[in-house]
């Protein structure tokens, strides 16, 4: 999938995160809600000292419904038409109607533990391009 670059934004700090408890964020702007997650084991696209911090859009790629995190199986789930996305596998669709995987935000962590996003793996729902 293509990497879309957006202006860099600070999402939080490593110290703000508890394993498997999603933190609400918005990236690249206020109209694009997402979650910042510490998964407790190294995962695809994971950053930080444990390689386990990831961030995803929570707008379903199918029709843009707001999705909810399921801590039991570490997925994002859509109440609209029940698409499911694996947060431990780069936002891969497990089931559903969407025609793309969930956009994963690309992250970096600085030496103070601040977490920044600077792009996305796929187009965020409703956006025809990477223009803000
Ligand atoms: Fe999410 Fe249709 S809007 S599955």
PDB file of C-alpha atoms and ligand atoms in Angstrom:
ATOM      1  CA  UNK A   1       0.000   0.000   0.000  1.00  0.00           C
ATOM      2  CA  UNK A   2       1.126   3.520  -0.730  1.00  0.00           C
ATOM      3  CA  UNK A   3       2.514   5.648   2.028  1.00  0.00           C
ATOM      4  CA  UNK A   4       0.755   8.994   2.284  1.00  0.00           C
ATOM      5  CA  UNK A   5       2.707  11.763   3.931  1.00  0.00           C
ATOM      6  CA  UNK A   6       1.009  14.286   6.174  1.00  0.00           C
ATOM      7  CA  UNK A   7       2.491  17.052   8.322  1.00  0.00           C
ATOM      8  CA  UNK A   8       4.022  15.692  11.512  1.00  0.00           C
ATOM      9  CA  UNK A   9       1.944  15.926  14.676  1.00  0.00           C
ATOM     10  CA  UNK A  10       2.580  14.897  18.281  1.00  0.00           C
ATOM     11  CA  UNK A  11       0.042  12.302  19.438  1.00  0.00           C
ATOM     12  CA  UNK A  12       1.207  11.652  23.000  1.00  0.00           C
ATOM     13  CA  UNK A  13       4.030  10.256  25.077  1.00  0.00           C
ATOM     14  CA  UNK A  14       5.098   6.672  25.747  1.00  0.00           C
ATOM     15  CA  UNK A  15       4.406   7.352  29.452  1.00  0.00           C
ATOM     16  CA  UNK A  16       0.723   8.072  28.652  1.00  0.00           C
ATOM     17  CA  UNK A  17       0.102   4.541  27.405  1.00  0.00           C
ATOM     18  CA  UNK A  18      -1.064   1.394  29.188  1.00  0.00           C
ATOM     19  CA  UNK A  19      -0.956  -1.949  27.398  1.00  0.00           C
ATOM     20  CA  UNK A  20      -4.173  -2.675  25.507  1.00  0.00           C
ATOM     21  CA  UNK A  21      -5.902   0.574  26.512  1.00  0.00           C
ATOM     22  CA  UNK A  22      -6.553   2.735  23.436  1.00  0.00           C
ATOM     23  CA  UNK A  23      -5.924   6.470  23.652  1.00  0.00           C
ATOM     24  CA  UNK A  24      -8.148   8.647  21.455  1.00  0.00           C
ATOM     25  CA  UNK A  25      -6.256  10.831  19.004  1.00  0.00           C
ATOM     26  CA  UNK A  26      -6.988  12.774  15.829  1.00  0.00           C
ATOM     27  CA  UNK A  27      -4.612  12.752  12.869  1.00  0.00           C
ATOM     28  CA  UNK A  28      -3.819  14.434  10.499  1.00  0.00           C
ATOM     29  CA  UNK A  29      -6.556  16.858  11.557  1.00  0.00           C
ATOM     30  CA  UNK A  30      -9.556  17.104  13.873  1.00  0.00           C
ATOM     31  CA  UNK A  31     -11.859  15.452  11.296  1.00  0.00           C
ATOM     32  CA  UNK A  32      -9.878  12.227  11.369  1.00  0.00           C
ATOM     33  CA  UNK A  33     -10.295  10.379  14.677  1.00  0.00           C
ATOM     34  CA  UNK A  34      -7.973   7.538  15.553  1.00  0.00           C
ATOM     35  CA  UNK A  35      -6.479   5.499  18.355  1.00  0.00           C
ATOM     36  CA  UNK A  36      -2.983   5.195  19.751  1.00  0.00           C
ATOM     37  CA  UNK A  37      -2.327   1.722  21.123  1.00  0.00           C
ATOM     38  CA  UNK A  38       0.400  -0.058  23.073  1.00  0.00           C
ATOM     39  CA  UNK A  39      -0.007  -3.765  22.328  1.00  0.00           C
ATOM     40  CA  UNK A  40       2.568  -5.325  24.671  1.00  0.00           C
ATOM     41  CA  UNK A  41       4.526  -7.208  22.008  1.00  0.00           C
ATOM     42  CA  UNK A  42       6.376  -6.162  18.843  1.00  0.00           C
ATOM     43  CA  UNK A  43       4.000  -5.725  15.886  1.00  0.00           C
ATOM     44  CA  UNK A  44       4.022  -4.577  12.277  1.00  0.00           C
ATOM     45  CA  UNK A  45       4.760  -0.855  12.165  1.00  0.00           C
ATOM     46  CA  UNK A  46       5.241  -0.756  15.930  1.00  0.00           C
ATOM     47  CA  UNK A  47       7.544   1.887  17.465  1.00  0.00           C
ATOM     48  CA  UNK A  48       8.897   2.730  20.909  1.00  0.00           C
ATOM     49  CA  UNK A  49      11.204   0.780  23.234  1.00  0.00           C
ATOM     50  CA  UNK A  50       9.088  -2.365  22.865  1.00  0.00           C
ATOM     51  CA  UNK A  51       8.193  -1.966  19.168  1.00  0.00           C
ATOM     52  CA  UNK A  52       4.549  -2.283  20.170  1.00  0.00           C
ATOM     53  CA  UNK A  53       3.055   1.204  19.759  1.00  0.00           C
ATOM     54  CA  UNK A  54       0.771   1.680  16.755  1.00  0.00           C
ATOM     55  CA  UNK A  55      -1.932   4.109  15.642  1.00  0.00           C
ATOM     56  CA  UNK A  56      -4.919   3.657  13.351  1.00  0.00           C
ATOM     57  CA  UNK A  57      -7.763   5.616  11.877  1.00  0.00           C
ATOM     58  CA  UNK A  58     -11.083   4.639  13.470  1.00  0.00           C
ATOM     59  CA  UNK A  59     -13.109   5.680  10.425  1.00  0.00           C
ATOM     60  CA  UNK A  60     -14.185   2.484   8.678  1.00  0.00           C
ATOM     61  CA  UNK A  61     -12.795   2.372   5.120  1.00  0.00           C
ATOM     62  CA  UNK A  62     -16.171   1.026   3.907  1.00  0.00           C
ATOM     63  CA  UNK A  63     -18.518   3.953   4.607  1.00  0.00           C
ATOM     64  CA  UNK A  64     -16.840   5.891   7.346  1.00  0.00           C
ATOM     65  CA  UNK A  65     -18.659   4.686  10.461  1.00  0.00           C
ATOM     66  CA  UNK A  66     -16.783   5.222  13.723  1.00  0.00           C
ATOM     67  CA  UNK A  67     -15.235   1.963  14.919  1.00  0.00           C
ATOM     68  CA  UNK A  68     -14.654   0.645  18.423  1.00  0.00           C
ATOM     69  CA  UNK A  69     -11.627  -1.175  19.845  1.00  0.00           C
ATOM     70  CA  UNK A  70     -12.092  -4.692  21.170  1.00  0.00           C
ATOM     71  CA  UNK A  71      -9.360  -5.339  23.741  1.00  0.00           C
ATOM     72  CA  UNK A  72     -10.120  -9.085  23.864  1.00  0.00           C
ATOM     73  CA  UNK A  73      -8.852  -9.764  20.345  1.00  0.00           C
ATOM     74  CA  UNK A  74      -7.114  -6.453  19.582  1.00  0.00           C
ATOM     75  CA  UNK A  75      -9.289  -5.523  16.658  1.00  0.00           C
ATOM     76  CA  UNK A  76     -11.177  -2.449  15.524  1.00  0.00           C
ATOM     77  CA  UNK A  77     -14.795  -3.299  14.800  1.00  0.00           C
ATOM     78  CA  UNK A  78     -17.374  -1.445  12.717  1.00  0.00           C
ATOM     79  CA  UNK A  79     -20.975  -1.219  13.972  1.00  0.00           C
ATOM     80  CA  UNK A  80     -22.157  -0.288  10.444  1.00  0.00           C
ATOM     81  CA  UNK A  81     -21.700  -3.511   8.506  1.00  0.00           C
ATOM     82  CA  UNK A  82     -19.401  -5.382  10.869  1.00  0.00           C
ATOM     83  CA  UNK A  83     -16.014  -5.072   9.193  1.00  0.00           C
ATOM     84  CA  UNK A  84     -13.134  -6.069  11.467  1.00  0.00           C
ATOM     85  CA  UNK A  85      -9.475  -5.023  11.340  1.00  0.00           C
ATOM     86  CA  UNK A  86      -6.466  -6.576  13.079  1.00  0.00           C
ATOM     87  CA  UNK A  87      -4.433  -4.031  15.077  1.00  0.00           C
ATOM     88  CA  UNK A  88      -1.556  -6.502  15.458  1.00  0.00           C
ATOM     89  CA  UNK A  89      -1.270  -7.014  11.691  1.00  0.00           C
ATOM     90  CA  UNK A  90      -1.037  -3.534  10.215  1.00  0.00           C
ATOM     91  CA  UNK A  91      -4.806  -2.993  10.089  1.00  0.00           C
ATOM     92  CA  UNK A  92      -5.466  -6.006   7.887  1.00  0.00           C
ATOM     93  CA  UNK A  93      -9.152  -6.593   7.265  1.00  0.00           C
ATOM     94  CA  UNK A  94     -10.270  -9.818   8.968  1.00  0.00           C
ATOM     95  CA  UNK A  95     -13.830  -9.700   7.747  1.00  0.00           C
ATOM     96  CA  UNK A  96     -16.155  -7.296   5.970  1.00  0.00           C
ATOM     97  CA  UNK A  97     -17.103  -5.017   3.156  1.00  0.00           C
ATOM     98  CA  UNK A  98     -14.228  -2.589   2.988  1.00  0.00           C
ATOM     99  CA  UNK A  99     -12.030  -2.760  -0.098  1.00  0.00           C
ATOM    100  CA  UNK A 100      -8.868  -1.670   1.660  1.00  0.00           C
ATOM    101  CA  UNK A 101      -7.108  -2.288   4.935  1.00  0.00           C
ATOM    102  CA  UNK A 102      -7.408   0.187   7.743  1.00  0.00           C
ATOM    103  CA  UNK A 103      -5.076   3.193   7.478  1.00  0.00           C
ATOM    104  CA  UNK A 104      -2.206   2.785   9.920  1.00  0.00           C
ATOM    105  CA  UNK A 105      -0.485   6.005  10.903  1.00  0.00           C
ATOM    106  CA  UNK A 106       3.306   5.988  10.597  1.00  0.00           C
ATOM    107  CA  UNK A 107       4.931   6.868  13.910  1.00  0.00           C
ATOM    108  CA  UNK A 108       8.258   7.832  15.379  1.00  0.00           C
ATOM    109  CA  UNK A 109       9.314   8.252  19.009  1.00  0.00           C
ATOM    110  CA  UNK A 110      11.910  10.809  20.077  1.00  0.00           C
ATOM    111  CA  UNK A 111      14.363  10.484  22.960  1.00  0.00           C
ATOM    112  CA  UNK A 112      11.861  12.085  25.381  1.00  0.00           C
ATOM    113  CA  UNK A 113       9.285   9.441  24.548  1.00  0.00           C
ATOM    114  CA  UNK A 114       7.096  11.794  22.544  1.00  0.00           C
ATOM    115  CA  UNK A 115       5.194   9.978  19.805  1.00  0.00           C
ATOM    116  CA  UNK A 116       4.728  11.696  16.442  1.00  0.00           C
ATOM    117  CA  UNK A 117       2.729  10.686  13.366  1.00  0.00           C
ATOM    118  CA  UNK A 118       3.856  11.738   9.898  1.00  0.00           C
ATOM    119  CA  UNK A 119       1.801   9.741   7.436  1.00  0.00           C
ATOM    120  CA  UNK A 120      -0.687   6.976   6.754  1.00  0.00           C
ATOM    121  CA  UNK A 121      -0.521   3.585   5.050  1.00  0.00           C
ATOM    122  CA  UNK A 122      -3.762   4.010   3.091  1.00  0.00           C
ATOM    123  CA  UNK A 123      -6.281   6.732   2.330  1.00  0.00           C
ATOM    124  CA  UNK A 124      -8.417   7.793   5.287  1.00  0.00           C
ATOM    125  CA  UNK A 125     -12.134   7.394   4.594  1.00  0.00           C
ATOM    126  CA  UNK A 126     -13.642  10.220   2.564  1.00  0.00           C
ATOM    127  CA  UNK A 127     -10.329  11.650   1.397  1.00  0.00           C
ATOM    128  CA  UNK A 128      -9.599  11.390  -2.330  1.00  0.00           C
ATOM    129  CA  UNK A 129      -5.946  12.303  -1.857  1.00  0.00           C
ATOM    130  CA  UNK A 130      -3.382  13.190   0.774  1.00  0.00           C
ATOM    131  CA  UNK A 131      -4.272  16.888   0.633  1.00  0.00           C
ATOM    132  CA  UNK A 132      -5.553  18.229   3.953  1.00  0.00           C
TER     133      UNK A 132
HETATM  134 FE1  LIG B   1     -17.939  -0.139   8.307  1.00  0.00          FE
HETATM  135 FE2  LIG B   1     -19.722  -0.547   6.372  1.00  0.00          FE
HETATM  136  S1  LIG B   1     -19.173   1.331   7.311  1.00  0.00           S
HETATM  137  S2  LIG B   1     -18.506  -2.019   7.424  1.00  0.00           S
END
